[in-house]
Amino acid sequence: MNDKFKRLIFVFLAVLISIFIIIFIVYIMAKPTEQEISYSDFLNKVLAHEVKSVKITSNRIEIMPVNNGIIKYKYITGIMDDPNLVNVLRNNDVDFSAQIVEQDSVFSAFLFWSLLMVLIAVLWFFLFRNVIEKSGGGVMSFGKNASKIFGEKKTGITFKDVAGQEEAKESLVEIVNYLHDPAAYIAIGARLPKGALLVGPPGTGKTLLAKAVAGEANVPFFSISGSDFIEMFVGVGASRVRDLFKKADEKAPCIVFIDEIDAVGKTRGGSLGGNDERDQTLNQLLSEMDGFDSSKGVVILAATNRPETLDPALMRPGRFDRQIIVERPDYAGRLSVLKVHIKNVKVGSDINLEFIARATPGAVGADLANIVNESALRAVRMGRNYIIHEDLEESMEVIIAGKQKKDRILSPYEKKLVAYHEVGHALVAALLKDAAPVHKITIVPRTMGSLGYTLQVDEDEKYLMSKDDILNKIKIFMGGRCSEEAVFNTLTTGATSDIEQATNLARNMVTMYGMSDEFGMVALESMQNKYLDGRTIMNCSEETATKVDDEVKSIINGCYNSSIRLIKDNVKTMDEVAEFLMQKETITGEEFMEIFNKNKELLYDENKNIELLK
Ligand code: ADP
Ligand code: ZN
């Protein structure tokens, strides 16, 4: 039953009950209150014409007075053996009758109350059921519980659908073979891992790999997210874990996949006061993993991007004793992910996947899949039924920098400033030896906040960065601000993220890469969570930290000085490119280099002339 329907029933019942209560109140109000009087008083009232009607029941006489207010009242009196009564009543114009069915009113009241009771019971049932479902106990909740577990009989995904990740696949092949033929492994006395932990940044294809294992082994696939175990009520998580393993046991051989296992698997008792529910869930998970018989062919795969937070007990032999690293793809990996996904869409002849793969260092499989999908959407928007390279490039930029924001209109001055800022980056990049070539400069504002950007694409993937590479990068970051200062003699907030990134690089040089003169190869910082934001923690004294700051400052200042010199020496090139940008908003790498090279030759000639004159 879905929630909407349930709510409807609830409202319906509430309305019904309110109606009953209102009717009941009206009934009480309409029902006259009673006052007992003596028989002689009764006769006196009749004689004084104060009585309107009289009703004689088996054991009493009910007297309705003539003047009755809003809240009605009536008199009652006992029955006398008075044969004259009828005559007296008739002579005084009193309407009188005797009651036929004495039980009637009792009966209707009974009916009313029992109906009300039934309704309240039904209402409680509904309310109560919700509570039981949430607490996860009880028989009724089973169906709901099970639905948190997502099951597929056949995933239909094989290793072919997972591009790259060859090492991960290699480790998983053994599990596939085992699921195909457990007997062969048991015969030789081999004990296979009950579980394997897939470790890597989000979007690298961990879920996909787990599904592929199930697909390759042709067994059912069950998955649940670690966060689904944790609910408000203590004990729910543990019961869900029990459920999961029971289900897996029934369907063995199968793959059970627990995503985000760090949600349950955090080191126990770490936080202040602990977390009873989570500890209990984890304990249940551990004992279930110990308890089940792996010869049946149940393999637990779990994924996490925070392996450092996991409880060591999870990694003990007999549990997740195998760790499979699923890294961000390198150039070849990215290219193959693109190839896998491009198969599902129609493409034109001009697409250059190699270029996209080269331009997206750091992107994970999910990003690349997204680029292909965005391209397809763009192609449809453009009224085409196939993808061209421009779609891919534009979608790549959407993923990197956000969507184009056409409605943001910059003032001419700001536009000029942004243009010079971006050209500053590009110019420094072009002037430095060994920096990645400029592919494109644009000053179209993007939804993710940037007002323009310069795209550099390296010819080959770099696995190592030299000190010079890093210094070059910092100088390129400085280029934007330098041109603001050199041309407009002003400083703007446009350089905020440049400054942040440059400072991070400089700091890492000093504290982690061993590239400073002062500290040499001493590690002053360590990486905290490698697969997420890569936050670091300082492990040095305060005096050292101060010195680190000084070093960082001197690196940045040094880079700034060399960038501003480069900019000031090449104002002419900058003017020309900026002019071009302001008119067209985008300049390609080739167009940029054309202007750049032309001016370089001029500069060269001028220098020669000066030399000749000397
Ligand atoms: P994770 O579980 O590591 O966060 P997923 O497995 O959910 O990542 O990946 C999300 C999507 O990204 C997949 O459905 C797939 O379309 C795409 N993807 C990620 N990695 C790959 C890969 N190596 N090959 C092909 N597609 C991938
Ligand atoms: Zn910038």
PDB file of C-alpha atoms and ligand atoms in Angstrom, residues 161-163 165 201-208 337 340-341 365-366 369, ligand 1:
ATOM      1  CA  ASP A 161      30.555  -3.382 -19.450  1.00  0.00           C
ATOM      2  CA  VAL A 162      33.194  -2.287 -16.982  1.00  0.00           C
ATOM      3  CA  ALA A 163      35.896  -0.427 -18.822  1.00  0.00           C
ATOM      4  CA  GLN A 165      39.841  -1.423 -13.873  1.00  0.00           C
ATOM      5  CA  PRO A 201      36.346   7.282  -4.938  1.00  0.00           C
ATOM      6  CA  PRO A 202      32.632   7.689  -5.749  1.00  0.00           C
ATOM      7  CA  GLY A 203      31.624   6.975  -9.316  1.00  0.00           C
ATOM      8  CA  THR A 204      34.559   4.765 -10.248  1.00  0.00           C
ATOM      9  CA  GLY A 205      32.320   1.787 -10.928  1.00  0.00           C
ATOM     10  CA  LYS A 206      32.265  -0.193  -7.692  1.00  0.00           C
ATOM     11  CA  THR A 207      28.582  -1.005  -7.909  1.00  0.00           C
ATOM     12  CA  LEU A 208      29.019  -1.796 -11.562  1.00  0.00           C
ATOM     13  CA  VAL A 337      34.961   4.069 -20.443  1.00  0.00           C
ATOM     14  CA  VAL A 340      31.875   1.597 -23.692  1.00  0.00           C
ATOM     15  CA  HIS A 341      29.295   4.318 -23.292  1.00  0.00           C
ATOM     16  CA  GLY A 365      33.635   6.628 -14.841  1.00  0.00           C
ATOM     17  CA  ALA A 366      30.368   8.185 -13.743  1.00  0.00           C
ATOM     18  CA  ALA A 369      29.169   8.280 -18.678  1.00  0.00           C
TER      19      ALA A 369
HETATM   20  P1  ADP B   1      30.370   3.708  -7.471  1.00  0.00           P
HETATM   21  O1  ADP B   1      29.593   2.550  -6.990  1.00  0.00           O
HETATM   22  O2  ADP B   1      31.857   3.461  -7.492  1.00  0.00           O
HETATM   23  O3  ADP B   1      30.050   5.005  -6.813  1.00  0.00           O
HETATM   24  P2  ADP B   1      28.945   3.199  -9.871  1.00  0.00           P
HETATM   25  O4  ADP B   1      29.314   1.802 -10.081  1.00  0.00           O
HETATM   26  O5  ADP B   1      27.607   3.445  -9.255  1.00  0.00           O
HETATM   27  O6  ADP B   1      30.037   3.947  -9.003  1.00  0.00           O
HETATM   28  O7  ADP B   1      29.089   3.981 -11.240  1.00  0.00           O
HETATM   29  C1  ADP B   1      28.116   4.859 -11.708  1.00  0.00           C
HETATM   30  C2  ADP B   1      28.008   4.798 -13.204  1.00  0.00           C
HETATM   31  O8  ADP B   1      29.205   5.264 -13.817  1.00  0.00           O
HETATM   32  C3  ADP B   1      27.833   3.398 -13.736  1.00  0.00           C
HETATM   33  O9  ADP B   1      26.508   3.042 -13.765  1.00  0.00           O
HETATM   34  C4  ADP B   1      28.427   3.497 -15.133  1.00  0.00           C
HETATM   35  O10 ADP B   1      27.481   3.969 -16.045  1.00  0.00           O
HETATM   36  C5  ADP B   1      29.492   4.528 -14.977  1.00  0.00           C
HETATM   37  N1  ADP B   1      30.817   3.909 -14.794  1.00  0.00           N
HETATM   38  C6  ADP B   1      31.614   4.055 -13.725  1.00  0.00           C
HETATM   39  N2  ADP B   1      32.766   3.376 -13.889  1.00  0.00           N
HETATM   40  C7  ADP B   1      32.684   2.763 -15.075  1.00  0.00           C
HETATM   41  C8  ADP B   1      33.557   1.904 -15.801  1.00  0.00           C
HETATM   42  N3  ADP B   1      34.749   1.542 -15.310  1.00  0.00           N
HETATM   43  N4  ADP B   1      33.151   1.473 -17.004  1.00  0.00           N
HETATM   44  C9  ADP B   1      31.966   1.835 -17.501  1.00  0.00           C
HETATM   45  N5  ADP B   1      31.094   2.637 -16.865  1.00  0.00           N
HETATM   46  C10 ADP B   1      31.441   3.113 -15.664  1.00  0.00           C
END
